[in-house]
mmCIF file of C-alpha atoms in Angstrom:
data_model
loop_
_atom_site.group_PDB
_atom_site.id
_atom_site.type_symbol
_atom_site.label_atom_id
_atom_site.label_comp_id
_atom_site.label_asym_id
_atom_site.label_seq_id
_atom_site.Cartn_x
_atom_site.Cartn_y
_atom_site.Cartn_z
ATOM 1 C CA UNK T 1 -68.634 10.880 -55.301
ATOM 2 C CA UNK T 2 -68.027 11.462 -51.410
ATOM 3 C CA UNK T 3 -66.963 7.974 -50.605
ATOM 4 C CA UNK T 4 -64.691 8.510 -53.336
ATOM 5 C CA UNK T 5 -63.150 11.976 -52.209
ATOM 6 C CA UNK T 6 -63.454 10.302 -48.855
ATOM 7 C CA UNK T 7 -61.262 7.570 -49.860
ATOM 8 C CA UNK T 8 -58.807 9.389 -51.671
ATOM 9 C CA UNK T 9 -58.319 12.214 -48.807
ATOM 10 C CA UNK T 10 -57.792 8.610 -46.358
ATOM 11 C CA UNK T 11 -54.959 6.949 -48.781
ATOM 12 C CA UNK T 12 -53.517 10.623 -48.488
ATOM 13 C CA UNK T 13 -53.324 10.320 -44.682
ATOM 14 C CA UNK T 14 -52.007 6.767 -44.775
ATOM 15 C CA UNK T 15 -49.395 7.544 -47.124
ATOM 16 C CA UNK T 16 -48.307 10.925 -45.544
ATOM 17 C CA UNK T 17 -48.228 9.293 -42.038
ATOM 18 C CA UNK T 18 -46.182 6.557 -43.583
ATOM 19 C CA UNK T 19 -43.957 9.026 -44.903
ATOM 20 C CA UNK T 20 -43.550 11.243 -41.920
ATOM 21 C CA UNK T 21 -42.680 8.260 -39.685
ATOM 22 C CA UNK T 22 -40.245 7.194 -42.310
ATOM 23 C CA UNK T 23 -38.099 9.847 -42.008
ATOM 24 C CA UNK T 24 -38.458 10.431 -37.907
ATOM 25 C CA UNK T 25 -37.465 6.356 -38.328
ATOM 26 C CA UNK T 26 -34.318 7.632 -40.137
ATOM 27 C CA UNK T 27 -33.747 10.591 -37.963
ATOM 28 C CA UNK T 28 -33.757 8.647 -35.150
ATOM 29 C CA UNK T 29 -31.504 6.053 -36.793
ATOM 30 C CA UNK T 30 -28.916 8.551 -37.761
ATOM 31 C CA UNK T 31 -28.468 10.546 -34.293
ATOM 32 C CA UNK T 32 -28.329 6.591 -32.536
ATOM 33 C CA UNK T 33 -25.550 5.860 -34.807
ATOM 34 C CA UNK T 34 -23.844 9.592 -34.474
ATOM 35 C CA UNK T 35 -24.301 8.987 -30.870
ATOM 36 C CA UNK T 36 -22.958 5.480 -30.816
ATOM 37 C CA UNK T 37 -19.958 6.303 -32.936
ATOM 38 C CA UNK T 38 -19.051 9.334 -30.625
ATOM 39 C CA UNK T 39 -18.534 6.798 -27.700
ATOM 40 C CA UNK T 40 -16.717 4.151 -29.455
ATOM 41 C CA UNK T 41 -14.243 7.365 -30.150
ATOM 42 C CA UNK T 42 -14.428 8.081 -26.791
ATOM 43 C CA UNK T 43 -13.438 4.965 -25.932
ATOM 44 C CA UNK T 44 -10.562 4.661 -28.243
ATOM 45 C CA UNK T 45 -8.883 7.803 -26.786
ATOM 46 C CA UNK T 46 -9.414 6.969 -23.479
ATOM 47 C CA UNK T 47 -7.896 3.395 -23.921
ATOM 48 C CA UNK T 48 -4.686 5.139 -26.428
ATOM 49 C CA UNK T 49 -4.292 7.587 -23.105
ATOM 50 C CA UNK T 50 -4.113 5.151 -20.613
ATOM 51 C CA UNK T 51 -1.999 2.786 -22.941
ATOM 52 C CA UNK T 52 0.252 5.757 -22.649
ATOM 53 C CA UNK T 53 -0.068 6.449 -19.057
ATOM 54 C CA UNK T 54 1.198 2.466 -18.376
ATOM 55 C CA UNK T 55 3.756 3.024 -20.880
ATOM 56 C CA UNK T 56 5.364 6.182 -19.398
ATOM 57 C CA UNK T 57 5.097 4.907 -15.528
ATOM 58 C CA UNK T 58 7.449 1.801 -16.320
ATOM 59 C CA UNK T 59 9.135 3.596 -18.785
ATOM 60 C CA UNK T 60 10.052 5.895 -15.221
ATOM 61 C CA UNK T 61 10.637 3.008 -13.426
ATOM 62 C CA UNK T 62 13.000 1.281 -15.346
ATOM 63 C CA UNK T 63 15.070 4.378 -15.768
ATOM 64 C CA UNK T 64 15.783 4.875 -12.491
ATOM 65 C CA UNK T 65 16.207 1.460 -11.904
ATOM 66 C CA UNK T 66 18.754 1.518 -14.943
ATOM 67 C CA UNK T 67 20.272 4.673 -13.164
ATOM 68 C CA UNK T 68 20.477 2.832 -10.057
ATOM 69 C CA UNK T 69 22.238 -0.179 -11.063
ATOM 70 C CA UNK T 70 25.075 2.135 -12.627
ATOM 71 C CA UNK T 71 25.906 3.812 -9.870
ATOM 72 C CA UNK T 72 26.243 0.922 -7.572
ATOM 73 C CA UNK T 73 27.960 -0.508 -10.224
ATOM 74 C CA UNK T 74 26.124 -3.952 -11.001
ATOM 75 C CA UNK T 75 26.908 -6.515 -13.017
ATOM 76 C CA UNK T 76 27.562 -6.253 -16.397
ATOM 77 C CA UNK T 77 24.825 -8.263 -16.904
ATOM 78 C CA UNK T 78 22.183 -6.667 -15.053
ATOM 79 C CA UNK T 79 23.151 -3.216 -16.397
ATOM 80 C CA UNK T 80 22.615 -4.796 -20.331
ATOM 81 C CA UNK T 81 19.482 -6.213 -18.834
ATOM 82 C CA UNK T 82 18.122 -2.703 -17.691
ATOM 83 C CA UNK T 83 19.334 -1.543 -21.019
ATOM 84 C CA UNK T 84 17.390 -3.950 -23.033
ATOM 85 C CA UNK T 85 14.669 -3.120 -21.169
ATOM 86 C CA UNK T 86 14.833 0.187 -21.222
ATOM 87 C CA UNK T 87 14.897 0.295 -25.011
ATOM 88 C CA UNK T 88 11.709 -2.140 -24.852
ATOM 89 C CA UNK T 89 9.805 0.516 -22.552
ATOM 90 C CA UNK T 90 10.712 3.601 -24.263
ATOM 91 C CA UNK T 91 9.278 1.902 -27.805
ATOM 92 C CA UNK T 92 6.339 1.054 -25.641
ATOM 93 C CA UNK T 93 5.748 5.096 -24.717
ATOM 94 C CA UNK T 94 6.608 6.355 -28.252
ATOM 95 C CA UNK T 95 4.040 3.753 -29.906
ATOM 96 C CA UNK T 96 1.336 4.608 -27.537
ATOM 97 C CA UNK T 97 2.021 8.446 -28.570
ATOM 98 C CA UNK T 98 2.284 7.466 -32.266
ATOM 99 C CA UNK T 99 -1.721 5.980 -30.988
ATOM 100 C CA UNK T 100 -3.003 8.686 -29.492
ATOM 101 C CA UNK T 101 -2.038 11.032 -32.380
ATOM 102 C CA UNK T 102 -3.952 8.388 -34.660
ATOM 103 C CA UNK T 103 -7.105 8.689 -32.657
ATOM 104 C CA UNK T 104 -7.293 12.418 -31.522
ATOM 105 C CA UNK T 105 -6.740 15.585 -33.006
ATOM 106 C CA UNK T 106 -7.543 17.388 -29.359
ATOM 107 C CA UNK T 107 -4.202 20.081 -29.236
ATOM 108 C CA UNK T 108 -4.061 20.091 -25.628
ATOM 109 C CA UNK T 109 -4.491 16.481 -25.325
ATOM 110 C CA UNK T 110 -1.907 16.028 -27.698
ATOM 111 C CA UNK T 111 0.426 18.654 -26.477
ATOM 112 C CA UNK T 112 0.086 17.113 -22.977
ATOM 113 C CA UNK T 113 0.956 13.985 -23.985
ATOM 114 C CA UNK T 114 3.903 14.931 -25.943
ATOM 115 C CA UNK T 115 5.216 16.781 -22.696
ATOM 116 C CA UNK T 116 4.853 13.634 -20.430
ATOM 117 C CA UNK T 117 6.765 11.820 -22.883
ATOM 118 C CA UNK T 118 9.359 14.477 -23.195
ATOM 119 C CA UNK T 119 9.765 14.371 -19.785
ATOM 120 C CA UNK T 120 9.636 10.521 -19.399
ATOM 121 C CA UNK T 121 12.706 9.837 -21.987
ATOM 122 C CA UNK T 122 14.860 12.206 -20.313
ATOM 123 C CA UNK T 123 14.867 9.849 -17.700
ATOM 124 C CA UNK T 124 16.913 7.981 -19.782
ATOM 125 C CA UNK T 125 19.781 10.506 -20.636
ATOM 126 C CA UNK T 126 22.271 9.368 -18.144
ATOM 127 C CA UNK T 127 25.638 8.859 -17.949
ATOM 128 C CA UNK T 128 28.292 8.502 -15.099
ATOM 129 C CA UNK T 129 27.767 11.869 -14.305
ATOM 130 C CA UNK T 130 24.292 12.245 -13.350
ATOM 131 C CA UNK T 131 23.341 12.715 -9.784
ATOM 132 C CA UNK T 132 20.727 11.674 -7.646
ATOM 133 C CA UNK T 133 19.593 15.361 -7.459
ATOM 134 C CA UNK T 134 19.412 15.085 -11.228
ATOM 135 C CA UNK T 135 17.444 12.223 -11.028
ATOM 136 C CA UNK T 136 14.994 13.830 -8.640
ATOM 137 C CA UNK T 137 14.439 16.974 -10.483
ATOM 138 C CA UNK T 138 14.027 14.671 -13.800
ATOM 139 C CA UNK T 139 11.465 12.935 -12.025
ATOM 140 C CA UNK T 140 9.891 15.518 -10.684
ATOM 141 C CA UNK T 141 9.248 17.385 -13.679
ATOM 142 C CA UNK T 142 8.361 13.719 -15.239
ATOM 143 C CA UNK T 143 5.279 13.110 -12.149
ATOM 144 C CA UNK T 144 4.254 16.593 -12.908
ATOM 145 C CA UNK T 145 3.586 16.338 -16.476
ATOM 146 C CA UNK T 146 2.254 12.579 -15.887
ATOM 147 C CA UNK T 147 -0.549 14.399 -13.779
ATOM 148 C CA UNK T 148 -1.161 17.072 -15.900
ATOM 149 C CA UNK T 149 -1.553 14.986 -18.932
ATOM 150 C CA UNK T 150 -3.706 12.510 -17.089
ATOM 151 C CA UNK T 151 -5.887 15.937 -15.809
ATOM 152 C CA UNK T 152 -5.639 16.882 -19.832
ATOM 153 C CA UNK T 153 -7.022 13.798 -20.905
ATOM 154 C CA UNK T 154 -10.383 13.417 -18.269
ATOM 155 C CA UNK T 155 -11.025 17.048 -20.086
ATOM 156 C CA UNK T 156 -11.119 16.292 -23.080
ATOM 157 C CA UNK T 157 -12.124 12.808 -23.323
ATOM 158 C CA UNK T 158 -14.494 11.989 -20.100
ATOM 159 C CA UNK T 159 -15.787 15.727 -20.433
ATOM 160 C CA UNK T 160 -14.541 16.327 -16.301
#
C-alpha cells in the first residue's frame, strides 16, 4: 500500500513539474516574441523616418536649385528638367509621410514630421517674385524643423 501511495504521490510530481515548465516554456515564448515584434516595429519606424529624412533633404535641394535656375534664367530646358524633378522629389517626401503614418501612431512623431514636410514643400512655392531672402528664411525654417523632427524621432523610436 506505500509503494503504491508512493508511486502515485511520484506520477503527481512528474506530471505537475511537466506542467509547470509547460507554461514557464510558453511564458517565455510569448514575452521572446512580444519582445521580438517590438523591435521589428522599431525598426520599421526608424527606416519610414529616415526614408523621410532623404526624401525632404533633396526635396530642399532641388528647390533651390529649381529657384536658382529661374532667376539666372536657364534654359528652357533645364528649368522643365528641375521641374520634373521637383515633382518626382516632392512625391518622394509625401509617400514617405503617407509611411510613417502607416507605421506609427506616436503624435509628436507624427506632428514633427508633418511640420518638416510643411516646411520642405514651401520650398517649392516660387515664382518670379521670390527673393533670395525668401529663400533663406524658407530654408531656414525648413533646417529647423528637419532637426527637430530628426530630434522627435530618436525620442520616440531609439528611446534617446
Amino acid at each position: 500500500m506505500e509503494s503504491t501511495i508512493t508511486s502515485v504521490i511520484a506520477v503527481l510530481g512528474t506530471l505537475g513539474g511537466a506542467l509547470v515548465a509547460g507554461v514557464l516554456h510558453s511564458r517565455s515564448a510569448a514575452r521572446s516574441e512580444q519582445v521580438a515584434l517590438r523591435e521589428r516595429l522599431r525598426r520599421e519606424q526608424q527606416d519610414a523616418a529616415l526614408a523621410l529624412i532623404k526624401a525632404v533633404k533633396a526635396h530642399r535641394r532641388n528647390c533651390f536649385t529649381r529657384w536658382k535656375l529661374r532667376t539666372l534664367r536657364a534654359s528652357c530646358e533645364a528649368q522643365e528638367a528641375a521641374r520634373f524633378e521637383s515633382w518626382d522629389t516632392r512625391s518622394d517626401v509625401t509617400d514617405a509621410q503617407d509611411a510613417l503614418h502607416l507605421i506609427t501612431d506616436n503624435a509628436e512623431l507624427l506632428r514633427r514630421a508633418d511640420a518638416v514636410v510643411g516646411a520642405s514643400l514651401a520650398l517649392s512655392e516660387v515664382d518670379d517674385t521670390t527673393t533670395q531672402a525668401d529663400m533663406d528664411t524658407r530654408g531656414d525654417a525648413a533646417r529647423a524643423a528637419h532637426a527637430a523632427f530628426v530630434a522627435a524621432a530618436a525620442r520616440c523610436i531609439n528611446g534617446v
